[in-house]
Amino acid sequence: MSSDRTVTDVLMGAARAAATKKNRLSSASQSPAQAPSSPAKKPKTLEDSVVSSDEPKKSGATDPFLELKKKGSDFDPRAAANWKDGEPVPFLFFARALDLISNESGRIAITDIICNVFRTVMAATPDDLLPTVYLSANRIAPPHEGIELGIGDASLVKALAEAYGRKEEHVNKQLQVECGSMWQELGDLGLVAKASRSSQRVLYKPQRLTIAKVFHTFRAIAKESGKDSQDKKRNHIKSLLVAANDCEPLYIIRLLQSKMRIGLAEKTVLVALGQASAYTEVLRAASSKAQVPPSDEAAKIIKQVYSVLPDYGKIVPALLRVGVLKLSEACNFSLGVPVGPMLAKPTKSVSEILDKFQGIEFTCEYKYDGERAQIHYMEDGSIEIYSRNAERNTGKYPDVVSSVSRFKRPAVSSFVLDCEIVAYDREKKKILPFQVLSTRARKGVILSDIKVAVCTFAFDILYINGRPLLHEQLKVRREELYKSFDEEPGEFYFATSITSNDLKKYRSS
DNA sequence: CCTGACTGCCC
DNA sequence: ATTCTGC
DNA sequence: GCAGAATGGGCAGTCAGG
C-alpha cells in the first residue's frame, strides 16, 4: 500500500520532532496524509450545513484558532467560540487548542492558550467548564476516589485496529522506529490513530464529538469492571474513535494514555483557570467598578484552594457561582479529603530566608525509605490513609489504622498527620528497605494476613481537634505533634530531626 | 484452578 | 524516584 | 537555580484464556 508508506514517514518524522521538543512542526499543517479528506469539500450530510463551521477555513487568511494565542485583554472569547451559546462545546475546539499548544515550548504561551480556552467556554457554555477542566488536567475524578481507566497501550492498539479496520500487527509496526540496529517503541500511538483515521475512507459522518461526550465516555470506561470488561471498555473507545475527525483521534488516544506530552499538565491548568476567571470577572464587573483581581493573584488562589480541596467537581461550580475572590470561603479544607503536599510547608517569610543565608538554625529530618502517608482521624473515630499522590490507601494499612488509637492521646478528637510508613522488623528492631515494603499486599488487607510489618514515623501535623495548622509555622506544628501523640515501640515514632547549626549532622541520610 | 499480559502507583 | 527544559 | 513536565524501575491487582 502506498498510502502506508506516506503514513509511516509522517509518523517517524513527527515522532522525532516530538522527542526533542525543538523545531516541531505544526501537527495541524504537517499532515499531508490528511489532506485528501480536506474539510473544504464536504457537503456530505445535513449536519454540516446546519451546524456548520466547526473547523477553521483554510481558504481565508485568518484562522479563528489563532485567536487563542492572543494575550489577556486582546483576546475576545466571543470571537473564538465557533459554536452557539449554551450548546455543548465541540471536542474539536479543544483538540485544536491542544494542537496549538503542542507547537509551543514555553509555559507562558501554553498557559495563555489554555486560559483562553477556559475563557471561551465560560463565556459561551459555562456548563461545560467542568468537563473541559477535567480533560485539560487529564483526569476523570478526584485522585482519592480511586477511579481508573484501566486502559493502556495494548488495549488502545486493539481498539484502534478494530475501529479503523486495520491489522493489529500493522499498527504495532507503525509504532516502532528504527534506531541504529535496534527497534524501539518510540512511535506515538496518537499519531498512528490520527493517520489511520485520515487515510480511512469515511462513508458517512457520525455525530460530532463534544467535550462532555468524551469526558462522560471516559468515566464510563472507568466504570466497567469484571468479566468482559475489556470488551466493553474497548467498545467505548471505538465509539469515540469512529466519531473522531481531524486531530481528535490523536488527543483522544493521548488522553486515554494519560500522556499528553505537549507541556500541559495540572499546575498549568490551575494557573490558567485562575487567570481565566480573573479576566472573565473583569469583563463582568466592568460596569460596576468592582476591584479587578490581577490574574496571577487569581492563579494563586486557585492553586491554594486546589491544594486543600483537590476536587474540580467542587471548585469549578463554586468558581462560576461566587468568583475567584470568594473561592477560598466556598472551598475549605475538610477532614477526610487529602491535602496537597505543597502547603505542608511553612510560609515563605523572613525566617526561611534568614535560615538559608545565615545558616544559624535549620531543621533537617531523616529521610525514611518508605511510603508517604497522610492519616486523617475523624471526629467519629473513623480513619482514612492517603498516599503522597492522594490515593486512598486505607485498605492497605489496617495495622496502622488499628494502632492509631494506641498512639493518639485521649484528648485528641481529630487530626491530619503527615507520616512515612516504613517496613519494620520487630524482632531486630530494624527498618527494612523500601523494596520489602513494596511487596506488601495493597487492597483489602486484613490484619491476620499481614506478612510485612510496618512502623509509622510522623513528621508533621496539619490539623488537630478541629483546628487547621496549615498556616502555622513549623515550630508550632511540631509542638502540637509532640504533645498530641506518644511514641509506641515498633509501631509509632516521631521522625528523627535535628535543629542546629552544625553541618556535619546533616550527613546521615 | 493457574499462568501470562497488562495496568497503575510507589519511589 | 530521576532527568530534562524554559525562564 | 528553580519549577514544572516528562520519564524509569519494580511491585501487586485485574482480567482473559488454557
XYZ file of C-alpha atoms (C1' of nucleotides) in Angstrom:
545
model
C 0.000 0.000 0.000
C 1.440 3.282 -0.996
C -0.640 5.176 1.481
C 1.028 3.319 4.308
C 4.421 4.493 3.245
C 3.269 8.036 3.463
C 1.713 7.459 6.811
C 4.817 5.842 8.229
C 7.050 8.628 7.038
C 4.837 11.179 8.653
C 4.839 9.278 11.886
C 8.563 8.849 12.053
C 9.232 12.446 11.344
C 6.685 13.591 13.835
C 7.888 11.220 16.486
C 11.383 12.584 16.257
C 10.132 16.109 16.312
C 8.141 15.347 19.415
C 11.024 13.596 21.109
C 13.193 16.669 21.013
C 10.827 19.452 21.764
C 12.600 21.647 19.290
C 11.705 22.524 15.809
C 8.419 20.784 15.986
C 6.161 21.060 13.059
C 2.620 22.068 13.406
C 0.705 18.881 13.682
C -2.214 20.588 12.020
C -0.250 21.677 9.000
C 2.192 18.817 8.856
C -0.265 16.210 7.825
C -0.134 15.536 4.142
C -1.808 12.225 4.819
C -4.826 14.077 5.953
C -5.035 16.472 3.069
C -7.207 14.201 0.899
C -10.044 14.462 3.377
C -9.890 18.208 3.485
C -12.887 19.806 5.103
C -13.200 22.245 2.235
C -15.186 19.847 0.084
C -17.624 18.250 2.404
C -21.282 18.943 1.961
C -21.871 15.308 2.797
C -24.611 15.500 5.327
C -27.220 17.873 6.576
C -25.373 18.331 9.809
C -22.658 20.219 8.107
C -24.895 22.846 6.680
C -26.942 23.157 9.826
C -24.279 23.244 12.484
C -21.594 24.340 10.068
C -18.171 25.687 10.738
C -16.547 23.600 13.411
C -13.279 23.901 11.565
C -11.194 26.855 10.530
C -11.484 27.954 6.987
C -8.369 27.038 5.121
C -9.158 29.479 2.356
C -9.251 32.654 4.375
C -6.064 34.109 5.798
C -7.474 34.258 9.310
C -7.572 31.048 11.249
C -10.047 31.525 14.104
C -7.896 29.300 16.251
C -5.060 31.735 16.163
C -7.299 33.958 18.229
C -6.480 31.608 21.099
C -2.879 32.737 21.042
C -3.722 36.292 21.906
C -2.846 37.649 25.281
C -5.059 38.767 28.103
C -7.333 41.609 27.165
C -6.600 41.318 23.447
C -8.452 38.064 23.417
C -12.121 38.053 22.614
C -13.889 34.936 23.889
C -16.830 35.667 21.619
C -14.691 35.567 18.529
C -13.090 32.287 19.490
C -16.252 30.310 20.089
C -17.336 28.577 16.931
C -20.485 27.179 18.429
C -23.655 28.795 19.675
C -24.022 29.979 23.235
C -25.318 27.285 25.519
C -24.620 24.498 23.050
C -22.216 21.735 24.038
C -18.614 22.652 23.326
C -17.301 20.683 20.332
C -14.418 18.422 21.209
C -12.690 19.653 18.087
C -12.391 23.104 19.617
C -10.467 21.562 22.480
C -8.375 19.258 20.308
C -7.370 22.142 18.070
C -6.315 24.138 21.072
C -4.153 21.243 22.227
C -2.645 21.144 18.787
C -1.818 24.805 19.088
C -0.223 24.128 22.450
C 1.851 21.300 21.044
C 3.632 23.813 18.861
C 4.660 25.933 21.782
C 7.555 25.214 24.071
C 7.243 27.997 26.610
C 4.941 27.579 29.506
C 3.662 31.135 29.355
C 2.407 30.696 25.826
C 0.849 27.371 26.765
C -0.861 28.895 29.767
C -2.268 31.681 27.620
C -3.825 29.274 25.177
C -5.488 27.011 27.699
C -6.573 30.089 29.614
C -8.296 31.372 26.504
C -9.984 28.021 26.076
C -11.431 28.337 29.562
C -12.499 31.933 28.936
C -14.271 30.914 25.778
C -16.120 28.093 27.464
C -17.003 30.308 30.417
C -18.483 32.868 28.095
C -20.381 30.554 25.797
C -21.195 27.347 27.668
C -20.252 27.571 31.332
C -21.916 24.215 31.994
C -19.091 22.605 30.045
C -16.334 24.224 32.042
C -16.065 21.298 34.433
C -15.511 18.611 31.777
C -13.193 20.994 29.941
C -11.060 21.461 33.023
C -11.085 17.731 33.694
C -9.889 16.913 30.201
C -7.273 19.650 30.314
C -5.873 18.242 33.527
C -6.168 14.761 32.056
C -8.178 13.463 34.990
C -11.541 11.816 35.295
C -12.141 12.164 39.018
C -10.509 13.429 42.196
C -7.461 11.295 42.962
C -8.748 9.977 46.285
C -11.812 8.446 44.667
C -9.694 5.756 43.068
C -11.421 5.793 39.701
C -9.138 4.438 36.975
C -9.445 3.995 33.252
C -7.768 0.587 33.268
C -6.618 1.204 29.731
C -3.093 1.021 28.394
C -1.266 0.956 25.117
C -2.120 -2.652 24.435
C -5.867 -2.094 24.740
C -5.623 1.061 22.701
C -3.818 -0.661 19.869
C -6.549 -3.256 19.795
C -9.330 -0.681 19.861
C -7.604 1.407 17.256
C -7.174 -1.512 14.930
C -10.793 -2.522 15.239
C -12.163 0.982 14.945
C -10.227 1.801 11.820
C -10.262 -1.614 10.214
C -6.561 -2.277 10.381
C -4.498 -5.239 11.416
C -3.079 -5.094 14.884
C 0.412 -6.009 13.726
C 0.189 -3.252 11.215
C -0.495 -0.726 13.918
C 2.314 -2.083 16.025
C 4.716 -1.833 13.132
C 3.907 1.824 12.756
C 4.639 2.332 16.388
C 8.224 1.295 16.023
C 11.037 3.496 14.952
C 14.373 2.226 13.786
C 17.262 3.400 15.876
C 20.578 2.037 14.717
C 20.205 -1.722 14.654
C 17.564 -1.713 17.366
C 13.870 -1.259 17.034
C 12.452 0.888 19.726
C 8.985 1.831 20.792
C 9.456 5.481 20.064
C 6.375 5.930 17.984
C 3.358 7.822 19.073
C 0.112 5.919 19.253
C -1.848 9.136 18.990
C -0.210 9.991 15.692
C -0.881 6.485 14.447
C -4.526 6.987 15.288
C -4.730 10.301 13.542
C -3.028 8.981 10.436
C -5.181 5.857 10.401
C -8.283 7.912 10.619
C -7.378 10.304 7.886
C -6.316 7.587 5.492
C -9.572 5.792 6.064
C -12.424 6.383 3.711
C -15.395 7.646 5.662
C -18.750 6.816 4.218
C -20.967 8.812 6.497
C -20.223 11.432 9.012
C -21.123 10.490 12.567
C -22.424 12.951 15.065
C -19.623 15.194 16.074
C -17.960 14.782 19.414
C -18.458 17.174 22.281
C -16.228 17.729 25.255
C -18.950 16.473 27.569
C -19.458 13.349 25.487
C -15.783 12.477 25.530
C -15.488 13.104 29.228
C -18.508 11.020 30.125
C -17.331 8.217 27.905
C -14.030 8.236 29.793
C -15.960 7.849 33.004
C -17.987 5.040 31.525
C -14.761 3.300 30.547
C -13.521 3.604 34.098
C -16.744 2.173 35.467
C -16.534 -1.092 33.585
C -15.050 -3.937 35.570
C -15.222 -7.679 35.931
C -15.952 -10.213 33.241
C -15.878 -8.933 29.667
C -14.998 -5.502 30.963
C -12.137 -5.266 28.498
C -14.538 -5.721 25.588
C -16.841 -3.067 26.972
C -14.034 -0.619 27.548
C -12.807 -1.227 24.043
C -16.227 -0.610 22.599
C -16.434 2.728 24.342
C -13.080 3.686 22.876
C -14.095 2.539 19.421
C -17.215 4.658 19.542
C -15.083 7.705 20.219
C -12.507 6.911 17.572
C -15.104 6.287 14.918
C -16.698 9.651 15.633
C -13.393 11.495 15.699
C -12.037 13.698 12.945
C -9.105 15.908 12.211
C -6.716 15.867 15.167
C -9.339 14.498 17.536
C -8.116 10.880 17.393
C -4.645 11.993 18.390
C -5.790 13.633 21.564
C -8.398 11.041 22.439
C -5.652 8.452 22.383
C -3.201 10.573 24.328
C -5.778 11.429 26.954
C -6.509 7.737 27.351
C -2.791 7.055 27.642
C -2.501 9.793 30.244
C 0.485 11.011 28.305
C -0.284 14.325 26.710
C 3.360 15.298 26.312
C 2.609 18.715 24.957
C 3.849 20.604 28.002
C 0.407 20.933 29.534
C -0.085 19.465 32.977
C -2.141 20.080 36.067
C -0.181 23.015 37.506
C -0.538 24.935 34.300
C -4.236 24.126 34.174
C -4.719 25.561 37.649
C -2.866 28.744 36.780
C -4.814 29.111 33.558
C -8.119 28.537 35.327
C -7.302 31.281 37.796
C -6.303 33.683 35.071
C -9.363 32.831 33.047
C -11.725 33.612 35.887
C -9.876 36.836 36.563
C -10.398 38.024 33.008
C -13.954 36.806 32.877
C -14.783 38.635 36.043
C -13.108 41.786 34.851
C -15.476 41.857 31.946
C -18.419 41.099 34.130
C -17.569 43.759 36.673
C -16.575 46.370 34.127
C -19.677 48.432 34.685
C -19.729 48.199 38.444
C -16.198 49.271 39.165
C -15.505 46.369 41.466
C -11.943 45.616 42.271
C -10.119 43.847 39.496
C -8.241 40.762 40.527
C -4.818 40.602 38.933
C -4.647 37.368 37.051
C -1.655 35.943 38.876
C -3.306 36.673 42.177
C -6.266 34.657 40.972
C -3.933 31.859 39.942
C -2.515 31.724 43.428
C -5.984 31.467 44.889
C -6.905 28.560 42.650
C -3.693 26.730 43.449
C -4.226 27.281 47.114
C -7.813 26.086 47.019
C -6.934 23.054 44.964
C -4.255 22.046 47.410
C -6.754 21.785 50.239
C -9.669 20.579 48.146
C -8.373 18.644 45.135
C -11.795 18.252 43.578
C -12.732 20.075 40.376
C -16.299 18.942 40.858
C -16.493 21.279 43.824
C -14.125 24.031 42.735
C -15.418 24.738 39.247
C -19.095 25.195 40.168
C -18.074 27.354 43.117
C -15.866 29.396 40.853
C -18.721 30.053 38.464
C -21.045 30.857 41.331
C -19.018 33.163 43.551
C -15.923 34.043 41.516
C -12.242 33.694 42.353
C -12.039 36.249 45.084
C -14.507 34.440 47.289
C -13.432 30.971 46.259
C -11.423 30.343 49.406
C -14.521 30.869 51.500
C -16.578 28.487 49.397
C -13.957 25.745 49.250
C -12.404 24.958 52.592
C -10.185 22.245 53.860
C -12.219 19.379 55.173
C -11.283 16.322 57.170
C -11.187 13.200 55.079
C -10.005 14.960 51.946
C -6.248 14.626 51.391
C -4.217 17.803 51.410
C -1.692 18.531 48.694
C 1.912 18.318 49.874
C 2.828 21.837 48.808
C 1.060 23.630 51.602
C 2.571 21.442 54.257
C 5.457 23.864 54.358
C 5.920 26.963 56.442
C 5.158 30.253 54.810
C 7.985 31.800 52.891
C 8.737 34.603 55.231
C 11.769 36.310 56.650
C 12.674 33.377 58.823
C 13.094 30.978 55.959
C 15.445 33.298 54.146
C 17.373 34.020 57.281
C 17.750 30.332 57.905
C 19.004 29.793 54.434
C 21.546 32.555 54.262
C 22.814 32.837 57.772
C 22.655 29.133 58.415
C 22.174 29.886 62.055
C 19.470 27.404 62.685
C 17.798 24.914 60.448
C 15.877 21.721 60.777
C 16.688 18.585 58.894
C 14.882 15.314 59.039
C 15.862 11.757 58.469
C 14.840 10.563 55.057
C 12.895 7.395 55.706
C 12.878 4.874 52.924
C 9.206 4.065 52.952
C 5.872 5.307 51.696
C 4.421 8.713 52.409
C 1.089 8.626 54.224
C -1.423 11.200 55.338
C -3.579 9.915 58.164
C -6.981 11.517 58.749
C -8.735 10.875 62.023
C -12.354 11.998 62.018
C -14.443 13.134 64.969
C -16.490 9.955 64.762
C -13.365 7.851 65.147
C -13.137 6.742 61.536
C -9.766 6.829 59.813
C -8.504 7.328 56.281
C -4.955 6.977 54.992
C -3.818 8.656 51.792
C -0.674 8.288 49.726
C 1.662 11.010 48.584
C -0.475 11.453 45.490
C -3.736 11.476 47.401
C -4.696 7.923 46.571
C -6.772 6.215 49.206
C -4.537 3.727 50.980
C -6.724 2.923 53.960
C -7.304 -0.636 52.843
C -3.574 -1.255 52.616
C -2.741 -0.440 56.222
C -5.319 -1.909 58.631
C -2.454 -2.370 61.112
C -1.718 1.336 61.075
C -5.408 2.110 61.401
C -5.699 -0.060 64.480
C -2.567 1.362 66.029
C -3.834 4.926 65.882
C -5.953 4.542 68.997
C -2.832 3.432 70.858
C -0.505 6.292 69.956
C -3.107 9.030 69.946
C -3.594 10.780 73.282
C -7.150 10.617 74.668
C -7.836 14.333 74.364
C -7.245 14.228 70.635
C -10.555 14.026 68.777
C -9.421 14.683 65.214
C -6.209 15.161 63.265
C -4.349 15.028 59.982
C -0.914 13.546 60.335
C 1.881 13.564 57.778
C 3.942 10.380 58.070
C 6.293 7.974 56.422
C 5.269 4.342 56.707
C 8.261 2.008 56.739
C 8.691 -1.756 56.630
C 9.918 -2.842 60.043
C 11.444 -5.921 61.586
C 10.056 -6.016 65.139
C 12.434 -8.787 66.244
C 15.589 -6.972 65.263
C 14.044 -3.560 65.699
C 15.291 -2.562 62.323
C 13.944 -0.559 59.453
C 13.706 -2.545 56.247
C 14.286 -1.121 52.766
C 11.532 0.138 50.525
C 11.885 -2.970 48.401
C 10.420 -5.001 51.264
C 7.554 -2.604 51.836
C 6.650 -2.702 48.184
C 5.892 -6.430 48.377
C 3.050 -5.811 50.776
C -0.499 -6.510 49.685
C -2.306 -3.340 48.674
C -6.024 -3.832 48.707
C -8.493 -5.093 51.270
C -5.761 -6.293 53.602
C -6.926 -7.973 56.785
C -4.865 -7.852 59.958
C -4.166 -11.571 60.264
C -2.834 -11.843 56.714
C -0.151 -9.231 57.052
C 3.296 -10.507 56.109
C 5.305 -7.304 56.238
C 5.053 -5.412 59.495
C 5.166 -1.693 59.377
C 6.170 1.253 61.529
C 4.891 4.804 61.288
C 7.170 7.836 61.549
C 5.260 11.089 61.986
C 6.952 14.276 60.878
C 4.188 16.833 60.657
C 0.661 17.584 61.742
C -1.684 19.608 59.557
C -4.868 19.632 61.601
C -5.738 18.977 65.217
C -9.018 18.986 67.155
C -10.904 21.000 64.581
C -8.070 23.468 64.025
C -6.218 23.648 60.695
C -2.484 24.132 61.176
C -1.672 24.640 57.539
C -0.689 28.248 58.020
C 1.201 27.802 61.255
C 4.964 27.794 61.463
C 6.760 24.508 61.519
C 7.718 25.113 65.116
C 4.100 25.408 66.213
C 3.076 22.326 64.318
C 5.942 20.418 65.816
C 4.829 21.334 69.332
C 1.302 20.198 68.557
C 2.702 16.983 67.169
C 4.750 16.146 70.240
C 2.006 16.899 72.702
C -0.761 15.028 70.879
C 0.816 11.603 70.446
C 3.003 9.118 72.257
C 5.698 7.009 70.715
C 4.914 3.300 70.633
C 7.895 0.974 70.233
C 7.972 -0.702 66.853
C 4.770 0.988 65.774
C 4.912 4.729 66.028
C 7.756 7.208 66.354
C 8.338 10.860 65.758
C 10.636 11.344 62.808
C 14.178 11.991 63.894
C 15.077 15.565 63.259
C 17.907 17.839 64.146
C 17.640 21.535 64.635
C 21.067 23.027 64.808
C 23.748 24.918 63.001
C 26.087 22.019 62.744
C 26.517 20.977 59.147
C 28.121 17.666 59.972
C 24.965 16.256 61.437
C 23.307 16.564 58.066
C 25.243 13.655 56.614
C 23.244 10.648 57.666
C 20.608 10.205 55.044
C -7.669 -23.793 39.110
C -3.078 -21.489 37.321
C -0.365 -18.525 34.073
C 0.718 -14.548 31.377
C -0.313 -9.985 29.658
C -1.500 -5.727 31.060
C -2.173 -1.659 34.084
C -1.451 1.657 37.822
C 1.113 3.544 41.534
C 5.021 3.757 44.625
C 9.707 5.650 44.816
C 12.193 8.410 42.411
C 15.350 10.921 38.446
C 16.195 13.697 34.248
C 15.280 17.474 31.232
C 13.744 22.203 29.889
C 12.468 27.095 29.787
C 12.830 31.178 32.308
C 18.989 27.899 40.324
C 14.153 26.954 40.211
C 9.660 24.983 38.934
C 7.151 22.203 36.070
C 6.958 18.359 32.811
C 8.477 14.020 31.251
C 10.376 9.518 32.131
C 12.109 4.973 34.621
C 12.287 0.519 37.660
C 9.717 -2.614 40.318
C 5.907 -4.269 42.622
C 0.657 -6.235 43.319
C -4.024 -6.356 41.305
C -7.079 -7.462 37.440
C -8.632 -9.902 33.642
C -8.506 -13.422 29.798
C -7.658 -17.858 28.328
C -5.917 -22.651 28.731
